[in-house]
PDB file of C-alpha atoms in Angstrom:
ATOM      1  CA  MET I   1     -65.766  17.389   6.540  1.00  0.00           C
ATOM      2  CA  LYS I   2     -65.883  21.123   5.935  1.00  0.00           C
ATOM      3  CA  LEU I   3     -68.362  20.592   3.059  1.00  0.00           C
ATOM      4  CA  VAL I   4     -70.663  18.570   5.317  1.00  0.00           C
ATOM      5  CA  SER I   5     -70.477  21.252   7.979  1.00  0.00           C
ATOM      6  CA  ILE I   6     -71.340  23.988   5.473  1.00  0.00           C
ATOM      7  CA  THR I   7     -74.235  21.919   4.092  1.00  0.00           C
ATOM      8  CA  VAL I   8     -75.662  21.359   7.575  1.00  0.00           C
ATOM      9  CA  SER I   9     -75.348  25.077   8.338  1.00  0.00           C
ATOM     10  CA  ILE I  10     -77.216  25.967   5.151  1.00  0.00           C
ATOM     11  CA  LEU I  11     -79.992  23.466   5.942  1.00  0.00           C
ATOM     12  CA  LEU I  12     -80.364  24.885   9.440  1.00  0.00           C
ATOM     13  CA  LEU I  13     -80.510  28.414   8.052  1.00  0.00           C
ATOM     14  CA  VAL I  14     -83.190  27.443   5.513  1.00  0.00           C
ATOM     15  CA  ALA I  15     -85.178  25.657   8.218  1.00  0.00           C
ATOM     16  CA  GLY I  16     -84.940  28.717  10.435  1.00  0.00           C
ATOM     17  CA  ILE I  17     -86.145  31.020   7.672  1.00  0.00           C
ATOM     18  CA  GLY I  18     -88.994  28.617   6.904  1.00  0.00           C
ATOM     19  CA  TRP I  19     -90.078  28.562  10.535  1.00  0.00           C
ATOM     20  CA  TYR I  20     -90.043  32.355  10.657  1.00  0.00           C
ATOM     21  CA  VAL I  21     -92.133  32.610   7.491  1.00  0.00           C
ATOM     22  CA  LEU I  22     -94.726  30.322   9.067  1.00  0.00           C
ATOM     23  CA  HIS I  23     -94.547  31.575  12.640  1.00  0.00           C
ATOM     24  CA  GLY I  24     -92.682  34.871  12.644  1.00  0.00           C
ATOM     25  CA  ASP I  25     -95.789  36.978  13.217  1.00  0.00           C
ATOM     26  CA  GLU I  26     -96.954  34.900  16.172  1.00  0.00           C
ATOM     27  CA  CYS I  27     -96.057  35.564  19.783  1.00  0.00           C
ATOM     28  CA  SER I  28     -96.617  34.050  23.174  1.00  0.00           C
ATOM     29  CA  ALA I  29     -98.740  36.551  25.047  1.00  0.00           C
ATOM     30  CA  PRO I  30     -98.961  35.857  28.777  1.00  0.00           C
ATOM     31  CA  GLY I  31    -102.421  34.771  29.874  1.00  0.00           C
ATOM     32  CA  TYR I  32    -104.086  34.173  26.522  1.00  0.00           C
ATOM     33  CA  ILE I  33    -103.548  32.182  23.336  1.00  0.00           C
ATOM     34  CA  GLY I  34    -106.045  33.969  21.118  1.00  0.00           C
ATOM     35  CA  ALA I  35    -109.109  36.165  20.876  1.00  0.00           C
ATOM     36  CA  GLY I  36    -112.069  36.807  18.631  1.00  0.00           C
ATOM     37  CA  THR I  37    -115.619  38.043  18.356  1.00  0.00           C
ATOM     38  CA  THR I  38    -119.071  36.531  18.202  1.00  0.00           C
ATOM     39  CA  VAL I  39    -121.039  39.076  16.190  1.00  0.00           C
ATOM     40  CA  PHE I  40    -124.823  38.839  16.369  1.00  0.00           C
ATOM     41  CA  LYS I  41    -128.014  40.677  15.496  1.00  0.00           C
ATOM     42  CA  LYS I  42    -131.653  40.400  16.571  1.00  0.00           C
ATOM     43  CA  ASP I  43    -134.682  40.593  14.312  1.00  0.00           C
ATOM     44  CA  ASP I  44    -137.932  42.416  15.108  1.00  0.00           C
ATOM     45  CA  GLU I  45    -139.172  39.397  17.058  1.00  0.00           C
ATOM     46  CA  GLY I  46    -136.019  39.203  19.160  1.00  0.00           C
ATOM     47  CA  ARG I  47    -134.539  36.138  17.435  1.00  0.00           C
ATOM     48  CA  VAL I  48    -130.737  36.047  17.565  1.00  0.00           C
ATOM     49  CA  PHE I  49    -128.608  35.409  14.462  1.00  0.00           C
ATOM     50  CA  LEU I  50    -124.847  34.799  14.506  1.00  0.00           C
ATOM     51  CA  LEU I  51    -122.531  36.045  11.762  1.00  0.00           C
ATOM     52  CA  LEU I  52    -120.426  33.060  10.688  1.00  0.00           C
ATOM     53  CA  ALA I  53    -117.740  32.636   8.034  1.00  0.00           C
ATOM     54  CA  TYR I  54    -116.571  29.469   6.324  1.00  0.00           C
ATOM     55  CA  GLU I  55    -112.936  28.359   6.267  1.00  0.00           C
ATOM     56  CA  ARG I  56    -112.048  25.405   4.093  1.00  0.00           C
ATOM     57  CA  GLY I  57    -110.770  22.440   6.074  1.00  0.00           C
ATOM     58  CA  ARG I  58    -112.405  23.668   9.281  1.00  0.00           C
ATOM     59  CA  GLY I  59    -116.015  24.670   8.763  1.00  0.00           C
ATOM     60  CA  TRP I  60    -118.252  27.550   9.823  1.00  0.00           C
ATOM     61  CA  SER I  61    -117.172  29.671  12.752  1.00  0.00           C
ATOM     62  CA  THR I  62    -117.129  33.092  14.314  1.00  0.00           C
ATOM     63  CA  PHE I  63    -113.998  35.235  13.917  1.00  0.00           C
ATOM     64  CA  GLY I  64    -110.724  34.922  15.794  1.00  0.00           C
ATOM     65  CA  GLY I  65    -107.150  33.699  16.028  1.00  0.00           C
ATOM     66  CA  GLY I  66    -103.825  34.106  17.765  1.00  0.00           C
ATOM     67  CA  PRO I  67    -101.945  37.300  18.684  1.00  0.00           C
ATOM     68  CA  LYS I  68     -99.341  38.816  16.387  1.00  0.00           C
ATOM     69  CA  LYS I  69     -96.063  40.438  17.255  1.00  0.00           C
ATOM     70  CA  LEU I  70     -95.933  44.199  17.596  1.00  0.00           C
ATOM     71  CA  ASP I  71     -93.029  46.594  17.623  1.00  0.00           C
ATOM     72  CA  LEU I  72     -91.894  47.310  21.184  1.00  0.00           C
ATOM     73  CA  SER I  73     -92.791  50.958  20.598  1.00  0.00           C
ATOM     74  CA  GLN I  74     -96.417  49.801  20.234  1.00  0.00           C
ATOM     75  CA  SER I  75     -96.519  47.270  23.053  1.00  0.00           C
ATOM     76  CA  ALA I  76     -94.337  46.682  26.097  1.00  0.00           C
ATOM     77  CA  SER I  77     -94.845  42.919  25.755  1.00  0.00           C
ATOM     78  CA  GLY I  78     -94.262  42.900  22.006  1.00  0.00           C
ATOM     79  CA  CYS I  79     -97.653  41.245  21.533  1.00  0.00           C
ATOM     80  CA  GLU I  80    -101.168  42.350  20.695  1.00  0.00           C
ATOM     81  CA  THR I  81    -103.661  42.661  23.530  1.00  0.00           C
ATOM     82  CA  PRO I  82    -106.777  40.442  23.359  1.00  0.00           C
ATOM     83  CA  ASP I  83    -108.788  43.453  22.146  1.00  0.00           C
ATOM     84  CA  GLN I  84    -106.323  44.124  19.333  1.00  0.00           C
ATOM     85  CA  THR I  85    -106.230  40.482  18.270  1.00  0.00           C
ATOM     86  CA  ALA I  86    -110.022  40.204  18.254  1.00  0.00           C
ATOM     87  CA  VAL I  87    -110.423  43.352  16.153  1.00  0.00           C
ATOM     88  CA  ARG I  88    -107.715  42.468  13.618  1.00  0.00           C
ATOM     89  CA  GLU I  89    -108.867  38.873  13.166  1.00  0.00           C
ATOM     90  CA  SER I  90    -112.500  39.941  12.774  1.00  0.00           C
ATOM     91  CA  VAL I  91    -111.653  42.587  10.177  1.00  0.00           C
ATOM     92  CA  GLU I  92    -109.536  40.106   8.214  1.00  0.00           C
ATOM     93  CA  GLU I  93    -111.898  37.136   8.366  1.00  0.00           C
ATOM     94  CA  SER I  94    -114.952  39.258   7.539  1.00  0.00           C
ATOM     95  CA  ARG I  95    -112.998  40.750   4.607  1.00  0.00           C
ATOM     96  CA  THR I  96    -113.518  44.261   6.025  1.00  0.00           C
ATOM     97  CA  LEU I  97    -117.294  43.787   6.232  1.00  0.00           C
ATOM     98  CA  LEU I  98    -116.748  44.579   9.917  1.00  0.00           C
ATOM     99  CA  SER I  99    -114.714  47.754  10.369  1.00  0.00           C
ATOM    100  CA  ALA I 100    -111.967  48.200  12.934  1.00  0.00           C
ATOM    101  CA  LYS I 101    -113.722  51.286  14.323  1.00  0.00           C
ATOM    102  CA  LEU I 102    -117.047  49.501  14.773  1.00  0.00           C
ATOM    103  CA  LEU I 103    -115.364  46.600  16.536  1.00  0.00           C
ATOM    104  CA  SER I 104    -113.050  48.721  18.698  1.00  0.00           C
ATOM    105  CA  ASP I 105    -115.936  50.879  19.893  1.00  0.00           C
ATOM    106  CA  ALA I 106    -118.130  47.854  20.631  1.00  0.00           C
ATOM    107  CA  ILE I 107    -115.463  45.859  22.471  1.00  0.00           C
ATOM    108  CA  ASN I 108    -115.135  48.554  25.136  1.00  0.00           C
ATOM    109  CA  ASP I 109    -118.541  47.596  26.567  1.00  0.00           C
ATOM    110  CA  ALA I 110    -118.816  44.018  25.307  1.00  0.00           C
ATOM    111  CA  LYS I 111    -119.385  40.947  27.420  1.00  0.00           C
ATOM    112  CA  PHE I 112    -116.603  38.410  27.015  1.00  0.00           C
ATOM    113  CA  TYR I 113    -115.960  34.772  27.753  1.00  0.00           C
ATOM    114  CA  ALA I 114    -112.525  33.323  28.572  1.00  0.00           C
ATOM    115  CA  ASN I 115    -112.304  29.704  27.494  1.00  0.00           C
ATOM    116  CA  PRO I 116    -109.473  28.106  29.516  1.00  0.00           C
ATOM    117  CA  THR I 117    -106.864  25.884  27.857  1.00  0.00           C
ATOM    118  CA  SER I 118    -103.583  24.406  29.041  1.00  0.00           C
ATOM    119  CA  ARG I 119    -101.692  27.208  27.229  1.00  0.00           C
ATOM    120  CA  GLY I 120    -103.883  30.116  28.334  1.00  0.00           C
ATOM    121  CA  ASP I 121    -107.344  31.542  27.757  1.00  0.00           C
ATOM    122  CA  TYR I 122    -109.078  32.023  24.427  1.00  0.00           C
ATOM    123  CA  ILE I 123    -111.136  35.200  24.811  1.00  0.00           C
ATOM    124  CA  THR I 124    -114.361  35.854  22.898  1.00  0.00           C
ATOM    125  CA  PHE I 125    -116.085  39.249  22.857  1.00  0.00           C
ATOM    126  CA  LEU I 126    -119.812  39.321  22.083  1.00  0.00           C
ATOM    127  CA  ILE I 127    -120.804  42.201  19.826  1.00  0.00           C
ATOM    128  CA  GLU I 128    -124.361  43.086  18.867  1.00  0.00           C
ATOM    129  CA  LEU I 129    -124.905  44.894  15.567  1.00  0.00           C
ATOM    130  CA  ASP I 130    -127.707  47.439  15.684  1.00  0.00           C
ATOM    131  CA  GLN I 131    -127.171  48.617  12.102  1.00  0.00           C
ATOM    132  CA  PRO I 132    -127.659  46.422   9.008  1.00  0.00           C
ATOM    133  CA  ILE I 133    -124.652  45.267   7.012  1.00  0.00           C
ATOM    134  CA  GLU I 134    -124.674  44.186   3.366  1.00  0.00           C
ATOM    135  CA  LEU I 135    -123.215  40.684   3.106  1.00  0.00           C
ATOM    136  CA  ASN I 136    -122.549  41.106  -0.621  1.00  0.00           C
ATOM    137  CA  GLN I 137    -119.748  43.524   0.286  1.00  0.00           C
ATOM    138  CA  TYR I 138    -117.833  40.539   1.691  1.00  0.00           C
ATOM    139  CA  TYR I 139    -117.511  39.151  -1.839  1.00  0.00           C
ATOM    140  CA  SER I 140    -116.683  42.422  -3.604  1.00  0.00           C
ATOM    141  CA  ALA I 141    -114.261  44.066  -1.153  1.00  0.00           C
ATOM    142  CA  GLN I 142    -110.899  45.305  -2.425  1.00  0.00           C
ATOM    143  CA  LEU I 143    -108.481  43.486  -0.136  1.00  0.00           C
ATOM    144  CA  PRO I 144    -104.811  44.040   0.720  1.00  0.00           C
ATOM    145  CA  ASN I 145    -102.164  41.504  -0.240  1.00  0.00           C
ATOM    146  CA  ASP I 146    -102.289  39.762   3.134  1.00  0.00           C
ATOM    147  CA  PRO I 147    -103.175  36.063   3.570  1.00  0.00           C
ATOM    148  CA  GLY I 148    -105.250  36.843   6.668  1.00  0.00           C
ATOM    149  CA  TYR I 149    -107.948  38.333   4.441  1.00  0.00           C
ATOM    150  CA  TYR I 150    -108.255  35.150   2.385  1.00  0.00           C
ATOM    151  CA  GLU I 151    -108.702  32.567   5.144  1.00  0.00           C
ATOM    152  CA  THR I 152    -112.490  32.513   4.759  1.00  0.00           C
ATOM    153  CA  SER I 153    -114.519  32.159   1.569  1.00  0.00           C
ATOM    154  CA  GLU I 154    -118.208  32.464   2.550  1.00  0.00           C
ATOM    155  CA  ILE I 155    -120.271  34.354   5.107  1.00  0.00           C
ATOM    156  CA  THR I 156    -123.838  34.070   6.394  1.00  0.00           C
ATOM    157  CA  TRP I 157    -126.256  34.658   9.253  1.00  0.00           C
ATOM    158  CA  ILE I 158    -127.379  31.549  11.168  1.00  0.00           C
ATOM    159  CA  ALA I 159    -130.125  31.531  13.783  1.00  0.00           C
ATOM    160  CA  LEU I 160    -129.006  30.813  17.335  1.00  0.00           C
ATOM    161  CA  ASP I 161    -132.112  28.644  17.853  1.00  0.00           C
ATOM    162  CA  ASP I 162    -131.046  26.421  14.958  1.00  0.00           C
ATOM    163  CA  ILE I 163    -127.564  25.960  16.447  1.00  0.00           C
ATOM    164  CA  LEU I 164    -129.049  25.116  19.841  1.00  0.00           C
ATOM    165  CA  THR I 165    -131.392  22.586  18.222  1.00  0.00           C
ATOM    166  CA  ARG I 166    -129.104  20.936  15.662  1.00  0.00           C
ATOM    167  CA  GLY I 167    -125.618  21.602  17.017  1.00  0.00           C
ATOM    168  CA  ARG I 168    -122.688  21.367  14.609  1.00  0.00           C
ATOM    169  CA  PHE I 169    -124.859  20.056  11.800  1.00  0.00           C
ATOM    170  CA  VAL I 170    -127.095  23.076  11.492  1.00  0.00           C
ATOM    171  CA  GLU I 171    -128.125  23.928   7.922  1.00  0.00           C
ATOM    172  CA  THR I 172    -125.530  26.121   6.182  1.00  0.00           C
ATOM    173  CA  PRO I 173    -125.308  27.594   2.647  1.00  0.00           C
ATOM    174  CA  ASN I 174    -122.708  25.050   1.476  1.00  0.00           C
ATOM    175  CA  GLY I 175    -123.878  22.110   3.584  1.00  0.00           C
ATOM    176  CA  GLN I 176    -120.702  22.063   5.687  1.00  0.00           C
ATOM    177  CA  PRO I 177    -120.912  21.799   9.502  1.00  0.00           C
ATOM    178  CA  LEU I 178    -119.738  24.200  12.161  1.00  0.00           C
ATOM    179  CA  TRP I 179    -116.055  23.927  13.056  1.00  0.00           C
ATOM    180  CA  ASP I 180    -115.875  21.494  15.975  1.00  0.00           C
ATOM    181  CA  VAL I 181    -113.464  23.653  18.009  1.00  0.00           C
ATOM    182  CA  PHE I 182    -115.745  26.686  17.667  1.00  0.00           C
ATOM    183  CA  HIS I 183    -118.805  24.623  18.581  1.00  0.00           C
ATOM    184  CA  GLN I 184    -117.121  23.226  21.710  1.00  0.00           C
ATOM    185  CA  GLN I 185    -116.073  26.703  22.872  1.00  0.00           C
ATOM    186  CA  PHE I 186    -119.497  28.136  22.070  1.00  0.00           C
ATOM    187  CA  ASP I 187    -121.216  25.356  24.006  1.00  0.00           C
ATOM    188  CA  ALA I 188    -118.885  25.918  26.973  1.00  0.00           C
ATOM    189  CA  MET I 189    -119.785  29.614  26.944  1.00  0.00           C
ATOM    190  CA  LEU I 190    -123.505  28.805  27.026  1.00  0.00           C
ATOM    191  CA  GLN I 191    -122.909  26.356  29.867  1.00  0.00           C
ATOM    192  CA  SER I 192    -121.283  29.116  31.915  1.00  0.00           C
ATOM    193  CA  GLN I 193    -124.217  31.529  31.484  1.00  0.00           C
ATOM    194  CA  PRO I 194    -127.577  31.101  29.691  1.00  0.00           C
ATOM    195  CA  GLU I 195    -128.040  32.521  26.198  1.00  0.00           C
ATOM    196  CA  HIS I 196    -130.242  35.413  27.350  1.00  0.00           C
ATOM    197  CA  TYR I 197    -127.278  36.724  29.358  1.00  0.00           C
ATOM    198  CA  TRP I 198    -124.843  36.630  26.443  1.00  0.00           C
ATOM    199  CA  PHE I 199    -127.233  37.911  23.797  1.00  0.00           C
ATOM    200  CA  ASN I 200    -128.959  40.663  25.773  1.00  0.00           C
ATOM    201  CA  GLN I 201    -132.349  38.972  25.649  1.00  0.00           C
ATOM    202  CA  GLN I 202    -135.188  39.801  28.000  1.00  0.00           C
TER     203      GLN I 202
END
């Protein structure tokens, strides 16, 4: 009987460690379940292009994810704020192509959309790039040993007009569609306000 009890205790301990490995960095932040950015640029004719990255098993999407735990000395709630989550996720998923400073500065004045869910809002900040970025740096960046930086494997610009016309099945470099969850949230954002509002168009 004692052996069975010890075995059960060990199994519970292993299960607990496994859960922490998978979920230990996550936290339940009141009011929101995640945050990210929709980064865009405009060409000389005013056409809008979205910066999208590809994640295997999901598809093409903008950048974002859930909040991580912070030390209580950094946050009274022990969780990232939406701004912090959006910046960190965007830096990681763009493989440092987007810098934390660029994103932090831009978020201060950015428009944002809160997509409601049963567990809280998912908050998206819209950030316009007014300086060119070299996409090749995405593939050559020296990255830290952190799985967050390896979630995506490709990056590209896609015209907003093409997304509005073709939806999820817009043409992409690898022929894969937009992630359905991203497309639903993006469509909901455009339903709340027209595209010229979100993308600073005349």
